[in-house]
Short mmCIF file of C-alpha atoms in Angstrom, two decimals:
data_model
loop_
_atom_site.label_atom_id
_atom_site.label_comp_id
_atom_site.label_asym_id
_atom_site.label_seq_id
_atom_site.Cartn_x
_atom_site.Cartn_y
_atom_site.Cartn_z
CA UNK N 34 30.73 -4.77 2.24
CA UNK N 35 27.67 -7.18 1.62
CA UNK N 36 26.58 -11.85 1.52
CA UNK N 37 25.95 -13.34 -1.13
CA UNK N 38 21.87 -13.99 -0.65
CA UNK N 39 20.60 -16.72 -1.69
CA UNK N 40 23.05 -18.98 -2.26
CA UNK N 41 21.33 -22.46 -1.58
CA UNK N 42 18.62 -21.22 -4.46
CA UNK N 43 20.86 -21.28 -6.94
CA UNK N 44 21.74 -25.15 -6.51
CA UNK N 45 17.92 -26.19 -6.50
CA UNK N 46 18.57 -24.17 -9.74
CA UNK N 47 20.33 -26.00 -11.29
CA UNK N 48 19.69 -29.42 -9.48
CA UNK N 49 16.17 -28.50 -11.74
CA UNK N 50 17.66 -27.79 -14.87
CA UNK N 51 18.54 -31.32 -14.61
CA UNK N 52 15.31 -32.07 -14.05
CA UNK N 53 14.00 -30.79 -16.71
CA UNK N 54 16.32 -32.21 -19.47
CA UNK N 55 14.98 -35.44 -18.38
CA UNK N 56 17.82 -36.46 -15.90
CA UNK N 57 14.71 -36.72 -13.43
CA UNK N 58 15.25 -41.16 -13.07
CA UNK N 59 19.01 -40.35 -12.71
CA UNK N 60 18.85 -38.07 -9.19
CA UNK N 61 19.79 -41.31 -6.44
CA UNK N 62 15.27 -41.82 -6.28
CA UNK N 63 14.26 -44.85 -5.86
CA UNK N 64 10.36 -45.03 -6.07
CA UNK N 65 9.58 -45.39 -9.21
CA UNK N 66 6.30 -43.56 -8.27
CA UNK N 67 8.77 -40.66 -6.48
CA UNK N 68 10.89 -40.44 -9.25
CA UNK N 69 7.68 -39.79 -11.99
CA UNK N 70 6.17 -37.20 -9.24
CA UNK N 71 9.70 -35.01 -9.74
CA UNK N 72 9.42 -35.68 -13.72
CA UNK N 73 5.77 -34.84 -13.56
CA UNK N 74 6.40 -31.05 -11.42
CA UNK N 75 9.66 -30.69 -13.29
CA UNK N 76 7.88 -30.50 -16.21
CA UNK N 77 4.97 -28.72 -15.54
CA UNK N 78 2.88 -31.99 -16.71
CA UNK N 79 -0.08 -31.21 -14.80
CA UNK N 80 -1.96 -33.85 -15.50
CA UNK N 81 0.67 -36.50 -15.23
CA UNK N 82 0.87 -35.23 -11.17
CA UNK N 83 -3.45 -35.39 -10.49
CA UNK N 84 -2.41 -39.19 -11.89
CA UNK N 85 0.14 -40.27 -9.35
CA UNK N 86 -1.80 -37.81 -6.28
CA UNK N 87 -4.61 -39.86 -7.46
CA UNK N 88 -3.05 -43.50 -7.07
CA UNK N 89 -1.49 -42.14 -3.64
CA UNK N 90 1.90 -41.07 -4.52
CA UNK N 91 4.12 -38.99 -1.49
CA UNK N 92 4.21 -35.19 -2.76
CA UNK N 93 6.38 -34.27 0.96
CA UNK N 94 9.82 -35.67 0.56
CA UNK N 95 12.91 -34.89 -1.15
CA UNK N 96 15.88 -35.25 -3.37
CA UNK N 97 19.61 -33.64 -3.58
CA UNK N 98 17.39 -30.43 -2.01
CA UNK N 99 13.95 -30.71 -4.11
CA UNK N 100 10.78 -31.42 -3.28
CA UNK N 101 7.98 -32.46 -6.62
CA UNK N 102 5.88 -28.48 -4.97
CA UNK N 103 9.70 -26.50 -5.21
CA UNK N 104 9.91 -28.18 -8.30
CA UNK N 105 7.08 -27.09 -10.46
CA UNK N 106 7.61 -23.56 -8.23
CA UNK N 107 11.14 -23.41 -9.87
CA UNK N 108 9.53 -23.62 -13.39
CA UNK N 109 7.19 -21.91 -13.03
CA UNK N 110 4.38 -24.27 -13.23
CA UNK N 111 1.94 -23.19 -11.46
CA UNK N 112 -0.99 -25.72 -12.21
CA UNK N 113 0.97 -28.11 -11.68
CA UNK N 114 1.76 -26.45 -8.18
CA UNK N 115 -1.61 -25.56 -7.65
CA UNK N 116 -2.35 -29.87 -7.88
CA UNK N 117 0.89 -31.04 -5.74
CA UNK N 118 -1.05 -28.53 -3.51
CA UNK N 119 -4.75 -29.88 -3.35
CA UNK N 120 -2.72 -32.99 -3.17
CA UNK N 121 -1.63 -32.73 0.17
CA UNK N 122 1.69 -30.60 -1.33
CA UNK N 123 2.38 -28.93 2.31
CA UNK N 124 3.66 -25.78 2.05
CA UNK N 125 6.16 -24.81 4.16
CA UNK N 126 8.06 -28.03 3.65
CA UNK N 127 12.15 -27.18 4.82
CA UNK N 128 14.01 -27.93 2.52
CA UNK N 129 18.01 -29.35 2.83
CA UNK N 130 19.25 -25.47 2.73
CA UNK N 131 16.24 -24.68 4.17
CA UNK N 132 14.81 -22.95 1.75
CA UNK N 133 10.87 -23.13 0.88
CA UNK N 134 8.90 -23.05 -1.66
CA UNK N 135 8.04 -19.22 -0.96
CA UNK N 136 11.28 -18.26 -0.84
CA UNK N 137 12.91 -19.75 -4.05
CA UNK N 138 9.00 -18.08 -5.56
CA UNK N 139 10.19 -14.38 -4.36
CA UNK N 140 13.92 -14.87 -5.28
CA UNK N 141 12.30 -15.50 -8.95
CA UNK N 142 10.16 -12.27 -8.69
CA UNK N 143 6.88 -15.18 -9.73
CA UNK N 144 3.83 -13.12 -8.48
CA UNK N 145 1.51 -15.30 -8.94
CA UNK N 146 3.59 -18.23 -7.02
CA UNK N 147 4.19 -16.67 -3.94
CA UNK N 148 0.49 -15.50 -3.87
CA UNK N 149 -0.74 -18.71 -4.52
CA UNK N 150 2.19 -19.93 -1.61
CA UNK N 151 0.37 -17.37 0.63
CA UNK N 152 -3.36 -18.37 0.07
CA UNK N 153 -2.14 -21.85 0.90
CA UNK N 154 -0.72 -20.05 3.48
CA UNK N 155 2.73 -20.64 3.58
CA UNK N 156 4.61 -18.66 6.86
CA UNK N 157 5.81 -15.95 5.22
CA UNK N 158 7.99 -14.98 8.11
CA UNK N 159 9.76 -18.39 7.79
CA UNK N 160 14.02 -17.99 8.02
CA UNK N 161 16.37 -20.14 5.50
CA UNK N 162 19.43 -21.45 7.25
CA UNK N 163 21.04 -17.90 6.27
CA UNK N 164 18.45 -16.35 8.04
CA UNK N 165 16.84 -14.60 4.96
CA UNK N 166 13.37 -14.24 4.61
CA UNK N 167 11.59 -14.30 1.11
CA UNK N 168 10.81 -11.18 1.89
CA UNK N 169 15.33 -10.46 1.97
CA UNK N 170 15.77 -12.12 -0.75
CA UNK N 171 12.52 -10.48 -3.04
CA UNK N 172 14.25 -7.01 -1.98
CA UNK N 173 17.73 -8.17 -2.88
CA UNK N 174 16.94 -8.98 -7.10
CA UNK N 175 14.60 -5.63 -6.96
CA UNK N 176 10.72 -7.49 -7.01
CA UNK N 177 9.03 -4.52 -5.88
CA UNK N 178 6.14 -6.74 -6.93
CA UNK N 179 6.54 -8.98 -4.10
CA UNK N 180 6.71 -7.16 -0.83
CA UNK N 181 3.42 -5.59 -0.35
CA UNK N 182 1.88 -9.14 -0.82
CA UNK N 183 4.80 -10.10 1.74
CA UNK N 184 3.70 -7.64 4.12
CA UNK N 185 0.22 -8.17 3.75
CA UNK N 186 0.79 -11.53 4.46
CA UNK N 187 2.84 -10.80 7.53
CA UNK N 188 6.46 -10.32 6.68
CA UNK N 189 8.35 -8.47 8.71
CA UNK N 190 10.06 -5.67 6.86
CA UNK N 191 12.28 -4.27 9.39
CA UNK N 192 14.04 -9.50 9.38
CA UNK N 193 17.57 -9.71 9.88
CA UNK N 194 19.65 -12.58 9.01
CA UNK N 195 22.95 -14.41 9.83
CA UNK N 196 24.44 -11.47 8.77
CA UNK N 197 22.69 -8.72 10.56
CA UNK N 198 21.09 -7.77 6.83
CA UNK N 199 17.55 -6.18 6.26
CA UNK N 200 15.93 -6.60 3.43
CA UNK N 201 16.33 -1.94 3.18
CA UNK N 202 20.08 -2.62 3.53
CA UNK N 203 19.50 -5.22 1.00
CA UNK N 204 17.53 -2.82 -1.23
CA UNK N 205 19.29 0.12 -0.98
CA UNK N 206 22.64 -2.14 -1.38
CA UNK N 207 21.62 -3.55 -4.76
CA UNK N 208 20.46 0.57 -6.06
CA UNK N 209 17.04 -1.60 -6.19
CA UNK N 210 15.07 1.85 -6.09
CA UNK N 211 11.51 0.65 -6.53
CA UNK N 212 11.74 -2.31 -4.21
CA UNK N 213 13.75 0.73 -1.82
CA UNK N 214 10.37 2.40 -1.74
CA UNK N 215 7.78 -0.33 -1.77
CA UNK N 216 9.70 -1.26 1.42
CA UNK N 217 9.43 2.08 3.01
CA UNK N 218 5.87 2.08 2.51
CA UNK N 219 5.53 -1.26 4.21
CA UNK N 220 7.29 0.40 7.47
CA UNK N 221 11.05 -0.18 7.03
CA UNK N 222 12.32 1.53 9.28
CA UNK N 223 15.40 4.07 6.89
CA UNK N 224 18.01 4.73 9.80
CA UNK N 225 18.21 1.26 10.92
CA UNK N 226 21.00 0.06 11.30
CA UNK N 227 23.16 -3.56 10.06
CA UNK N 228 25.75 -5.70 8.32
CA UNK N 229 26.85 -5.79 12.56
CA UNK N 230 28.75 -2.09 11.41
CA UNK N 231 25.82 0.27 13.07
CA UNK N 232 25.71 0.61 8.29
CA UNK N 233 22.49 2.24 7.73
CA UNK N 234 21.21 2.17 4.44
CA UNK N 235 21.85 5.48 3.74
CA UNK N 236 25.32 5.08 4.10
CA UNK N 237 25.03 1.31 1.85
CA UNK N 238 23.90 3.72 -0.78
CA UNK N 239 26.23 5.75 -0.74
CA UNK N 240 29.13 4.17 -0.79
CA UNK N 241 27.82 2.67 -3.47
CA UNK N 242 27.13 5.58 -4.95
CA UNK N 243 23.87 4.94 -6.06
CA UNK N 244 22.28 8.61 -6.27
CA UNK N 245 18.44 7.92 -6.46
CA UNK N 246 18.95 5.63 -4.55
CA UNK N 247 20.23 8.41 -1.58
CA UNK N 248 17.38 10.29 -3.30
CA UNK N 249 14.44 7.92 -2.24
CA UNK N 250 16.36 7.90 1.53
CA UNK N 251 16.28 11.23 2.01
CA UNK N 252 12.73 11.25 0.98
CA UNK N 253 11.38 8.83 3.75
CA UNK N 254 13.36 10.81 6.96
CA UNK N 255 16.62 9.52 6.52
CA UNK N 256 19.69 11.20 9.00
CA UNK N 257 22.11 12.43 6.41
CA UNK N 258 24.18 12.15 9.33
CA UNK N 259 23.83 8.97 10.58
CA UNK N 260 27.41 7.58 11.33
CA UNK N 261 29.06 4.43 11.35
CA UNK N 262 32.92 3.64 11.42
CA UNK N 263 33.42 6.96 11.69
CA UNK N 264 32.45 7.69 7.90
CA UNK N 265 29.32 10.17 6.93
CA UNK N 266 27.11 9.91 3.19
CA UNK N 267 29.02 13.45 2.68
CA UNK N 268 32.04 12.90 3.28
CA UNK N 269 31.37 9.25 1.34
CA UNK N 270 30.29 11.72 -1.00
CA UNK N 271 32.36 13.92 -1.28
CA UNK N 272 35.42 11.81 -1.00
CA UNK N 273 33.72 9.63 -4.13
CA UNK N 274 33.67 12.94 -6.04
CA UNK N 275 29.85 12.80 -6.80
CA UNK N 276 28.35 16.18 -7.23
CA UNK N 277 24.69 15.33 -7.46
CA UNK N 278 24.52 12.86 -4.39
CA UNK N 279 26.60 15.81 -2.52
CA UNK N 280 23.94 18.89 -3.33
CA UNK N 281 20.73 16.22 -2.40
CA UNK N 282 22.94 15.73 1.09
CA UNK N 283 23.07 19.06 1.73
CA UNK N 284 19.83 20.38 0.95
CA UNK N 285 18.89 17.33 3.17
CA UNK N 286 21.03 18.74 6.28
CA UNK N 287 24.46 16.86 6.03
CA UNK N 288 26.31 18.86 8.86
CA UNK N 289 29.22 20.36 6.01
CA UNK N 290 31.60 21.10 8.74
CA UNK N 291 32.22 18.05 10.46
CA UNK N 292 35.52 16.02 11.02
CA UNK N 293 36.77 12.39 10.78
CA UNK N 294 38.90 10.61 13.03
CA UNK N 295 41.90 12.60 10.98
CA UNK N 296 40.24 15.06 11.34
CA UNK N 297 39.16 15.83 7.67
CA UNK N 298 36.60 17.90 6.63
CA UNK N 299 33.79 17.05 3.28
CA UNK N 300 35.71 19.82 1.97
CA UNK N 301 39.32 18.18 2.53
CA UNK N 302 38.54 14.87 0.88
CA UNK N 303 37.03 16.80 -2.28
CA UNK N 304 40.80 18.41 -2.57
CA UNK N 305 42.45 15.71 -1.95
CA UNK N 306 40.77 13.98 -4.63
CA UNK N 307 41.18 17.03 -6.89
CA UNK N 308 37.28 17.04 -7.73
CA UNK N 309 36.46 20.75 -8.07
CA UNK N 310 32.91 20.66 -8.62
CA UNK N 311 32.60 18.94 -5.74
CA UNK N 312 34.56 22.26 -4.06
CA UNK N 313 32.45 24.21 -5.20
CA UNK N 314 29.07 23.07 -4.27
CA UNK N 315 30.99 22.76 -0.12
CA UNK N 316 32.72 26.20 -0.50
CA UNK N 317 28.98 27.43 -1.57
CA UNK N 318 27.21 26.04 1.49
CA UNK N 319 29.84 27.42 3.65
CA UNK N 320 32.63 24.88 4.15
CA UNK N 321 35.68 24.80 5.72
CA UNK N 322 38.97 22.82 6.44
#
């Protein structure tokens, strides 16, 4: 159901691993000074990076999809990254896959790197070629601590990528509960549908069996009766035999006798699945077939 996020970043990580293990001279750069700069960035050799900058070595170039700044961020070398930024590295330099240093740092969950880049006025709303922002990538991996600084810098909590996915959908679909809560607090729309089908975060969480995420969404006012393609969260939970989720949805006001396109209620689906505990819960709430 979900697209794979950050594939370009994963490729960049592999390239960086090659750099760190000492293969910088074979990555395709013919300029010795640039090769040296990439090696310094990959190893976190801040002193060497400063020397090269003082000698006039270019800092805003890419090789195989990475810049010196991107390499330093991937390696977690913040002192080197700061030296590069102080030496003229463009915080928003777009890499070959459309990612920037900020999206790399966000995918890693590196709070200090994100704050560093934001202090150099990198654009928190910038998107890669898949339409993903730093906030979406952070949400996908459940990096809740990145939500506040990105939002404070101007990130859009309701942005959409090329697959029509919002940050909240990304977090809800992978049971990243703390990220879900942080996004809601930051103003994410709990009822915004997406994935080109209108599926809401609640429906996505229900379909993934994520009880705690469902609870967080309901507590924030998610519509317990939202539908997408004729499906409701209650019927999903009943069909899956998820008694805890059924209880939560019923308590939140889910209509227990709604029918799908085949005339089935939540009770019908629970019976078909032989989920006796769910049948009892629904009957106690007044469910009929």
